[in-house]
PDB file of C-alpha atoms in Angstrom:
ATOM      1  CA  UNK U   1     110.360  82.921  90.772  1.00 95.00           C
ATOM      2  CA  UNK U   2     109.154  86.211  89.497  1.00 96.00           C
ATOM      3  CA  UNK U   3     111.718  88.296  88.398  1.00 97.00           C
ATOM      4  CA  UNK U   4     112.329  91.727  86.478  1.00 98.00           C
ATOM      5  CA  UNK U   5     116.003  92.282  85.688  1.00 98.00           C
ATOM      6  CA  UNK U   6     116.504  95.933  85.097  1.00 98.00           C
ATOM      7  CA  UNK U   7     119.823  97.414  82.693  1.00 97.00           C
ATOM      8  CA  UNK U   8     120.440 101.232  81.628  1.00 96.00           C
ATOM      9  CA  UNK U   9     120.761 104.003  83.069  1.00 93.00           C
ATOM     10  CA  UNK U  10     123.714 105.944  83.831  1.00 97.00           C
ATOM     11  CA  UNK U  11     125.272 109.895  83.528  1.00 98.00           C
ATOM     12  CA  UNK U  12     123.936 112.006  80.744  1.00 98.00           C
ATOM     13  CA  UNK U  13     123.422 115.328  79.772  1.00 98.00           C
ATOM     14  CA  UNK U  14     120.893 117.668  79.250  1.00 98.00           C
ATOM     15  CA  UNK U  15     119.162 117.140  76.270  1.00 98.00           C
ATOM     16  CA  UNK U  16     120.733 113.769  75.401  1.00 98.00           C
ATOM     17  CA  UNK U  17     118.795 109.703  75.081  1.00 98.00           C
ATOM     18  CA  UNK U  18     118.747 107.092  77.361  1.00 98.00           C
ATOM     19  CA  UNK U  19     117.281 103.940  76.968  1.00 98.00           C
ATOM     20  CA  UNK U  20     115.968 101.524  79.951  1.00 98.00           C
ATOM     21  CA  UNK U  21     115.382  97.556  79.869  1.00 98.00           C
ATOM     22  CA  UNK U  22     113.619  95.546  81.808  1.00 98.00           C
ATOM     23  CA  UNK U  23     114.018  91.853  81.541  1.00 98.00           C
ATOM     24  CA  UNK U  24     110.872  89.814  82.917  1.00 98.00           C
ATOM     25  CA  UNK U  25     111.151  86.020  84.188  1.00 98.00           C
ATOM     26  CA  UNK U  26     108.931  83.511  86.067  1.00 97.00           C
ATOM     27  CA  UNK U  27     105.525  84.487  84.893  1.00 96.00           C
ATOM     28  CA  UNK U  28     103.952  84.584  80.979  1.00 96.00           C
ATOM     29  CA  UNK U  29     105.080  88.215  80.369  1.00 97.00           C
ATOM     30  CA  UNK U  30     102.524  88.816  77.427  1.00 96.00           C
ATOM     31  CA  UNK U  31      99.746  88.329  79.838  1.00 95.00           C
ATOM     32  CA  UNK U  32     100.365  91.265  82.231  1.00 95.00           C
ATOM     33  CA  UNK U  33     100.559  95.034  81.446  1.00 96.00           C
ATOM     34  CA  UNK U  34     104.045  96.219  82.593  1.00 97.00           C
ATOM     35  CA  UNK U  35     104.840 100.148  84.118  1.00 97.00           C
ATOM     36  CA  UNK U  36     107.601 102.294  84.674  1.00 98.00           C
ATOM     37  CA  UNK U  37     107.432 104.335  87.778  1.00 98.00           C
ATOM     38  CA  UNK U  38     110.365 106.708  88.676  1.00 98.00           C
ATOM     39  CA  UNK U  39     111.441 108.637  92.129  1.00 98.00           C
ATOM     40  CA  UNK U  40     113.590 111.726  92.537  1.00 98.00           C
ATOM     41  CA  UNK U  41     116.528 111.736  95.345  1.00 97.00           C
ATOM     42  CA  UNK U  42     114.996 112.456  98.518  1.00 97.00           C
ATOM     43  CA  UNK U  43     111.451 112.217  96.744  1.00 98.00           C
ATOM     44  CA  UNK U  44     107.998 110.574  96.503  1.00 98.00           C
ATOM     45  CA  UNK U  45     106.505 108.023  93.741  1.00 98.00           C
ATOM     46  CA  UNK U  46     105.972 108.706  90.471  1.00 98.00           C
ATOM     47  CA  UNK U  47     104.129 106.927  87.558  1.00 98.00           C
ATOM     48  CA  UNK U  48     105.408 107.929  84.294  1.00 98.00           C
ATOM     49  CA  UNK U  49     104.693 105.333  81.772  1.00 98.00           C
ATOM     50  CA  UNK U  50     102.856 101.476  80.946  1.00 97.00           C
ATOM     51  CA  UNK U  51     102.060  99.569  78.342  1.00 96.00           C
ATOM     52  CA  UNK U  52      99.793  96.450  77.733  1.00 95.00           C
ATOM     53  CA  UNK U  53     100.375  93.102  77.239  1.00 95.00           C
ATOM     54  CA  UNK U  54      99.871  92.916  73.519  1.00 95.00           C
ATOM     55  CA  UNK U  55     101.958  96.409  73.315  1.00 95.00           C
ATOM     56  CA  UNK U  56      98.123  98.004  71.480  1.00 95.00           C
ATOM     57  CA  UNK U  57      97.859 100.909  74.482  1.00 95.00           C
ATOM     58  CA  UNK U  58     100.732 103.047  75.939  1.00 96.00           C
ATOM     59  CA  UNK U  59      99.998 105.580  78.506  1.00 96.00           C
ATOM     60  CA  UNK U  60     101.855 108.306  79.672  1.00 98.00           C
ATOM     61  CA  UNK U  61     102.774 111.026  82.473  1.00 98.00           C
ATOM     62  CA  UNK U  62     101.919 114.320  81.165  1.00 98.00           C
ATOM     63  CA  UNK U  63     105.759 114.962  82.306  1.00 98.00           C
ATOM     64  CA  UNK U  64     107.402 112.676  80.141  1.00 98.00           C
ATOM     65  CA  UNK U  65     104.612 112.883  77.026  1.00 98.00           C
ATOM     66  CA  UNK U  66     106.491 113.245  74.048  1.00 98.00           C
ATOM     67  CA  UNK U  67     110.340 112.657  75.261  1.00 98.00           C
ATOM     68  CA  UNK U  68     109.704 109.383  76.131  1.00 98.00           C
ATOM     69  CA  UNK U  69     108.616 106.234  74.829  1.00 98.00           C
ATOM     70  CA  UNK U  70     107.625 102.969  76.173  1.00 98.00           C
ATOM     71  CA  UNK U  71     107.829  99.369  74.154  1.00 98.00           C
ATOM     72  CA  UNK U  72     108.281  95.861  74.903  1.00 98.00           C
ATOM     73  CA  UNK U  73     109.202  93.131  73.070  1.00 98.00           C
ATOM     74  CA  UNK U  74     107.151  90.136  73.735  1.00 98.00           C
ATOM     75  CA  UNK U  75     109.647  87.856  72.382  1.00 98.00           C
ATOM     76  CA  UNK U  76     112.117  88.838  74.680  1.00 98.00           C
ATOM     77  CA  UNK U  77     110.065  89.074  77.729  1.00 98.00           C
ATOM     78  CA  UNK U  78     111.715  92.566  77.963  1.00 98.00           C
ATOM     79  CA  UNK U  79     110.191  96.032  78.406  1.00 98.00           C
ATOM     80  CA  UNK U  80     111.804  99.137  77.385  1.00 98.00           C
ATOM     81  CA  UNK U  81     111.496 102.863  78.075  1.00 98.00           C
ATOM     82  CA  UNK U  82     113.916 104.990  75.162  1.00 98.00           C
ATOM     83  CA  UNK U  83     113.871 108.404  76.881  1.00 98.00           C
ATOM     84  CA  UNK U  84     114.898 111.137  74.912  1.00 98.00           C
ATOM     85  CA  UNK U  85     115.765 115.225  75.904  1.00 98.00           C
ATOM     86  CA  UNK U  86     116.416 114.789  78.906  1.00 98.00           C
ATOM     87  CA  UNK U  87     116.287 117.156  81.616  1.00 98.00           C
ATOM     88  CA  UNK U  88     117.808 117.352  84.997  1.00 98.00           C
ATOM     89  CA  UNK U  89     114.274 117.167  86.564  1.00 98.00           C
ATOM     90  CA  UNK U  90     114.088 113.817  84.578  1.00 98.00           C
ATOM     91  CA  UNK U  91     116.824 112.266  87.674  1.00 98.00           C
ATOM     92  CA  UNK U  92     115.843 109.587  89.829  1.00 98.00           C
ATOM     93  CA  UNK U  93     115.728 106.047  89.838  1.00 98.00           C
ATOM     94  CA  UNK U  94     113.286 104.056  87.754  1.00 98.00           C
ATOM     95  CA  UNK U  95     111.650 101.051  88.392  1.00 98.00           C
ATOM     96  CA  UNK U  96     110.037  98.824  86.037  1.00 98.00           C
ATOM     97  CA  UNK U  97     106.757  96.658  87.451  1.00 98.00           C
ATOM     98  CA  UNK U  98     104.609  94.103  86.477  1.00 97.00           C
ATOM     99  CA  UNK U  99     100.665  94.576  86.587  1.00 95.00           C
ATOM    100  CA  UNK U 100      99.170  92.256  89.601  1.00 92.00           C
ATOM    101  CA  UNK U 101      96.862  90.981  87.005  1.00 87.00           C
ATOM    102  CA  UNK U 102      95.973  90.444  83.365  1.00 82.00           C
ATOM    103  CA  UNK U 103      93.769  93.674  82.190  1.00 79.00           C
ATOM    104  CA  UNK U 104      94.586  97.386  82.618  1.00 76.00           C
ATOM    105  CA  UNK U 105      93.517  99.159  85.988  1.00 85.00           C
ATOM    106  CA  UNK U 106      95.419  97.102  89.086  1.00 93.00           C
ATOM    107  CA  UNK U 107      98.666  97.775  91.041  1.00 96.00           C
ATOM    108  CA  UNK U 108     101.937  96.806  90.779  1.00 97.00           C
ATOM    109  CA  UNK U 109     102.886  93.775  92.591  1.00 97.00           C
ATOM    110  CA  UNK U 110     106.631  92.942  91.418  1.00 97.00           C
ATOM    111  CA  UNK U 111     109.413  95.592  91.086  1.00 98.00           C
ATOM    112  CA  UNK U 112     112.370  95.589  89.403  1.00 98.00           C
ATOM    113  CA  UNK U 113     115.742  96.749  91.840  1.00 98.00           C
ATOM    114  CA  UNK U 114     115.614  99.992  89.862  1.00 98.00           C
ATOM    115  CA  UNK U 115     118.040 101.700  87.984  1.00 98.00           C
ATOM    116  CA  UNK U 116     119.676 105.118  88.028  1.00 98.00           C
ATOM    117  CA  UNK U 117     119.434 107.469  85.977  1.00 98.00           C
ATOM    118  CA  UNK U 118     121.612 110.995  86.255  1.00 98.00           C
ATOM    119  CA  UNK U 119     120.917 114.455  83.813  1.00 98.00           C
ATOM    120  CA  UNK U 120     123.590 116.859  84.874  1.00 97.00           C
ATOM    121  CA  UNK U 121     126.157 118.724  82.902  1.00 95.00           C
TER     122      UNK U 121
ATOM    123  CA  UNK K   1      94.049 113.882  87.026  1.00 96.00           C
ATOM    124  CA  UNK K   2      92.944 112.397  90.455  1.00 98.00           C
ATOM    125  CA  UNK K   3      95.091 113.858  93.568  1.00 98.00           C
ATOM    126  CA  UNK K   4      96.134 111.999  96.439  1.00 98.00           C
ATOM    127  CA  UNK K   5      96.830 113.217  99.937  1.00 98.00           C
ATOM    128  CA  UNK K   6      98.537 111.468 102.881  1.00 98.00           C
ATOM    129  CA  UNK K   7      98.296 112.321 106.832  1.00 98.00           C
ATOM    130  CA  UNK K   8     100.447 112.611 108.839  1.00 98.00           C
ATOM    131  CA  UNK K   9     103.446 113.139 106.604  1.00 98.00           C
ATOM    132  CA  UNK K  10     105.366 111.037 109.292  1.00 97.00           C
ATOM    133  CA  UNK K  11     105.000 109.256 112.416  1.00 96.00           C
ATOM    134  CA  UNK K  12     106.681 107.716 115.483  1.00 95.00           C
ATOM    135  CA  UNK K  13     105.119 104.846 116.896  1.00 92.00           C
ATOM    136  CA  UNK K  14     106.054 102.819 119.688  1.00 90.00           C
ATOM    137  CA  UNK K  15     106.314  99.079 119.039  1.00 84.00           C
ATOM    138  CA  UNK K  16     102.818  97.597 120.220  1.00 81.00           C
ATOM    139  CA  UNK K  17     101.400 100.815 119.366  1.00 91.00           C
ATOM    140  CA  UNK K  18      98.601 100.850 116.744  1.00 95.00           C
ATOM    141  CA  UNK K  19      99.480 102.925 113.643  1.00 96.00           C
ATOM    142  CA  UNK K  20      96.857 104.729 111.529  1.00 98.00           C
ATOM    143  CA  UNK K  21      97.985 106.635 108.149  1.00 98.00           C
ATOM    144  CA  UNK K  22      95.145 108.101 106.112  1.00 98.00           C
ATOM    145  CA  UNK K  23      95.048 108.936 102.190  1.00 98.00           C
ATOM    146  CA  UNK K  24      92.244 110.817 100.560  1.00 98.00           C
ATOM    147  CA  UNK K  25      91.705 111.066  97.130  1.00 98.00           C
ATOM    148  CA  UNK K  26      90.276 114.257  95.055  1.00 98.00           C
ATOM    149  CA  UNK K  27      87.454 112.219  93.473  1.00 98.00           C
ATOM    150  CA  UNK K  28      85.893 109.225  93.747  1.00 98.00           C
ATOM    151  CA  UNK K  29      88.025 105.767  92.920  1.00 98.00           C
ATOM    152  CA  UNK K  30      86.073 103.209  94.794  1.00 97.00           C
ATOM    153  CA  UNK K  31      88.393 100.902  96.166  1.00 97.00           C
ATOM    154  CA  UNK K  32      90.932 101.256  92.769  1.00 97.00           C
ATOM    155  CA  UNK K  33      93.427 102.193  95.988  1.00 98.00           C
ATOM    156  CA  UNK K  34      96.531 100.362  97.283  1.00 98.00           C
ATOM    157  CA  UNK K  35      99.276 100.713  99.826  1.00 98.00           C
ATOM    158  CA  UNK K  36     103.039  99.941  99.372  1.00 98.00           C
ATOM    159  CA  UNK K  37     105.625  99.657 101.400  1.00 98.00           C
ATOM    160  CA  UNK K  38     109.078 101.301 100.759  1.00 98.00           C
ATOM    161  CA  UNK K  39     111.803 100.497 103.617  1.00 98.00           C
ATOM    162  CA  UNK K  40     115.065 102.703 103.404  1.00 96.00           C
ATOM    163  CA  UNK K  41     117.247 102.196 100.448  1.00 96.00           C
ATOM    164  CA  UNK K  42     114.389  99.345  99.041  1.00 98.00           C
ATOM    165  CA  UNK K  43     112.489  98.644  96.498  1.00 98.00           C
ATOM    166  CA  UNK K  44     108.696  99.247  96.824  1.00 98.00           C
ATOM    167  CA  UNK K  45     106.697  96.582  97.439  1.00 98.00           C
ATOM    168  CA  UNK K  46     103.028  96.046  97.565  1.00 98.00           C
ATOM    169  CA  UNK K  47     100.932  95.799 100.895  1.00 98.00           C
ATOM    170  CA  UNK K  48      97.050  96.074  99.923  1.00 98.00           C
ATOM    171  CA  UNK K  49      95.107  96.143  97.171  1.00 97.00           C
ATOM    172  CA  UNK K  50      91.680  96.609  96.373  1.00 97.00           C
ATOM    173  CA  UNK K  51      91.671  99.451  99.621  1.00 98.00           C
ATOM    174  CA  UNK K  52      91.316  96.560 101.863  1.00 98.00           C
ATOM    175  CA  UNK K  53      93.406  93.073 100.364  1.00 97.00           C
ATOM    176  CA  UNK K  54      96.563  91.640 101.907  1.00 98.00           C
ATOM    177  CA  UNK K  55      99.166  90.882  99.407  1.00 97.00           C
ATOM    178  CA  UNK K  56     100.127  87.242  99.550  1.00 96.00           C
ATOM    179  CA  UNK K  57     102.796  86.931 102.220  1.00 96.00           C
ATOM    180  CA  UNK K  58     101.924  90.373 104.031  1.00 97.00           C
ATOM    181  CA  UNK K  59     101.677  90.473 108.075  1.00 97.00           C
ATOM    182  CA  UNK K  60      97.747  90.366 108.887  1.00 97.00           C
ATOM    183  CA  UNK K  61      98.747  93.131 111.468  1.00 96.00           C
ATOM    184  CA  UNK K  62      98.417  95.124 108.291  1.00 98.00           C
ATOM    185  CA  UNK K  63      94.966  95.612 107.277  1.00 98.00           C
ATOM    186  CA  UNK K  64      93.641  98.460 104.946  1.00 98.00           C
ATOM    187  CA  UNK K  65      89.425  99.968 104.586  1.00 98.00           C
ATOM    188  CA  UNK K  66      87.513 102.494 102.947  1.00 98.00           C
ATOM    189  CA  UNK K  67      86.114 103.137  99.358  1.00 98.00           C
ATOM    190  CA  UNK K  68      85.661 106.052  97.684  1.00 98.00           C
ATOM    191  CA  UNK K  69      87.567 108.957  98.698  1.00 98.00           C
ATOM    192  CA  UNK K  70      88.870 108.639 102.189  1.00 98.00           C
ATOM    193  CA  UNK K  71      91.220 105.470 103.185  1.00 98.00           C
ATOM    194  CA  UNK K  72      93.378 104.080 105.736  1.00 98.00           C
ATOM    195  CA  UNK K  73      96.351 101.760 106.621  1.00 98.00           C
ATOM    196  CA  UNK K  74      96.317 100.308 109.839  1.00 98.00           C
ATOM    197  CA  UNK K  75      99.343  98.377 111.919  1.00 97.00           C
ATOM    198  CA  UNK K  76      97.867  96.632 114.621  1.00 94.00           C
ATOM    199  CA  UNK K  77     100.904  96.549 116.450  1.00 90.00           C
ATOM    200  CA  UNK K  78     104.016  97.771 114.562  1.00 93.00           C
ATOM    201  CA  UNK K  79     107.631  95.772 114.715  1.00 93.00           C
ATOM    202  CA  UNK K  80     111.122  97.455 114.119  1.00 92.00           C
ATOM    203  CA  UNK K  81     110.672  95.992 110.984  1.00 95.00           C
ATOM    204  CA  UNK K  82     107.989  98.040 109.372  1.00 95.00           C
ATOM    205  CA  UNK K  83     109.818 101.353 109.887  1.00 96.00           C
ATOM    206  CA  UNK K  84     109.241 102.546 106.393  1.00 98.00           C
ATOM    207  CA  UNK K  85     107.428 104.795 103.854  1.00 98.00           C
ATOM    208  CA  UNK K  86     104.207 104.427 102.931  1.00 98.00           C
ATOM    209  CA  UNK K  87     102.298 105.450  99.919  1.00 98.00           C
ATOM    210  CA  UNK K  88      99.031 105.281  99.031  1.00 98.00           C
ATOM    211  CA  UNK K  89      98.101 105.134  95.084  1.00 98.00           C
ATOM    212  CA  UNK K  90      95.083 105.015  92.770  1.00 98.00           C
ATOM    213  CA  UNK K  91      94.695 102.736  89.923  1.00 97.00           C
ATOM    214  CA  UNK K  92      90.993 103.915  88.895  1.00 96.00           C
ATOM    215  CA  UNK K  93      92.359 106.110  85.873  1.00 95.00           C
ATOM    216  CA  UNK K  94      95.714 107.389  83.991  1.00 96.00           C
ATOM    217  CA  UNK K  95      97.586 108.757  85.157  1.00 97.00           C
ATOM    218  CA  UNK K  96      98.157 106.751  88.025  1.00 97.00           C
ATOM    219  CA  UNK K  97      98.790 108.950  91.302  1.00 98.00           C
ATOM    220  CA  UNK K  98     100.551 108.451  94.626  1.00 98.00           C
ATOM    221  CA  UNK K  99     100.411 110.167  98.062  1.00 98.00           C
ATOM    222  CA  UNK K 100     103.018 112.087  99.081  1.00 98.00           C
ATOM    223  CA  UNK K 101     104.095 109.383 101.072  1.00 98.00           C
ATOM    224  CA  UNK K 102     104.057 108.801 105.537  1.00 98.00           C
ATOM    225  CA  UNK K 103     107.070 108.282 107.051  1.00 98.00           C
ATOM    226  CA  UNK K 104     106.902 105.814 110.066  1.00 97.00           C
ATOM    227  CA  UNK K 105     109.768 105.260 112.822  1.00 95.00           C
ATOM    228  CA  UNK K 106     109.508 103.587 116.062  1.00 91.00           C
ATOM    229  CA  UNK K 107     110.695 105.433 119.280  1.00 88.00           C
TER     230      UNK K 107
END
């Protein structure tokens, strides 16, 4: 069974690092682009970050450019997203998702349960 | 960046009604569109891809058409389980954009 097993998350303040994980099972993780899409209480979808298979290309939200970074480590099946001054506009949960297919332009097909992430002072 | 619309904003349907939600895009994707499903306090989870594919294990009173700019999600005939959010999203170019998002209960 596909699975993505997501850890992180948590209270922080303004200005301060977080670092998500995402832990991929059931499918030959180097093969598949991976994405981290985030949503705001009470709010819409939002893509902010993903990464190919080989980890060559990273692509970002214009929002998150520069604060955060996205990674993966192939040998661990795991994809990571260090995010660093944060702001309070930065809250919501974040999902981590796996491409639907091997390449770079499809949609996401498998979601992780999402995690929670809370800027606030 | 590509922008994505969504109308209505929300719905209510009655069950055995047919649902229509449309998405437009700002340029031209082709059919670089899908359609997800978020029920409340879920995880998102993909309907159609390719403006107009069924996700493996998706109702086939779900169907999706268009290409280019202007899209739509149809349920043929909408059960108490597909009271949800919808979003629309483009995958032609980074960074990847989603509708606003239509939000559909049953009387």
């Amino acid at each position: 069974e596909v699975q993505l097993l997501q850890s992180g998350g948590g209270l922080v303040q303004p200005g301060e690092s977080l670092r998500l994980s995402c832990a991929a099972s059931g499918f030959t993780f180097i093969n598949y682009a991976m994405t981290w899409v985030r949503q705001a209480p009470g709010k819409g979808l939002e893509w902010v970050s993903s990464i190919s298979g080989t980890g060559s290309r990273m692509d970002y939200a214009d929002s998150v450019r520069g604060r955060f970074t996205i990674s993966r480590d192939n040998s661990r099946d795991t994809v990571y997203l260090q995010m660093n001054s944060l702001r309070a506009e930065d809250t919501a949960v974040y999902y981590c998702a796996k491409y639907r297919r091997s390449g770079t332009y499809y949609p996401f097909d498998i979601w992780g349960r999402g995690t929670m992430v809370t800027v606030s002072s | 960046d590509i922008q994505m619309t969504q109308s209505p904003s929300s719905l209510s349907a009655s069950v055995g009604d047919r649902v229509t939600i449309t998405c437009r895009a700002s340029q031209d994707i082709s059919d670089y569109l899908a359609w997800y499903q978020q029920k409340p306090g879920k995880v998102p989870e993909l309907l159609i891809y390719d403006a107009s594919t069924l996700q493996s294990g998706v109702p086939s009173r779900f169907s999706g058409s268009g290409s280019g700019t202007d899209f739509t999600l149809t349920v043929s005939s909408p059960q108490p389980e597909d009271v949800a959010t919808y979003y629309c999203q483009q995958y032609k170019s980074v960074p990847y954009t989603f509708g606003p998002g239509t939000k559909v209960d049953l009387k």
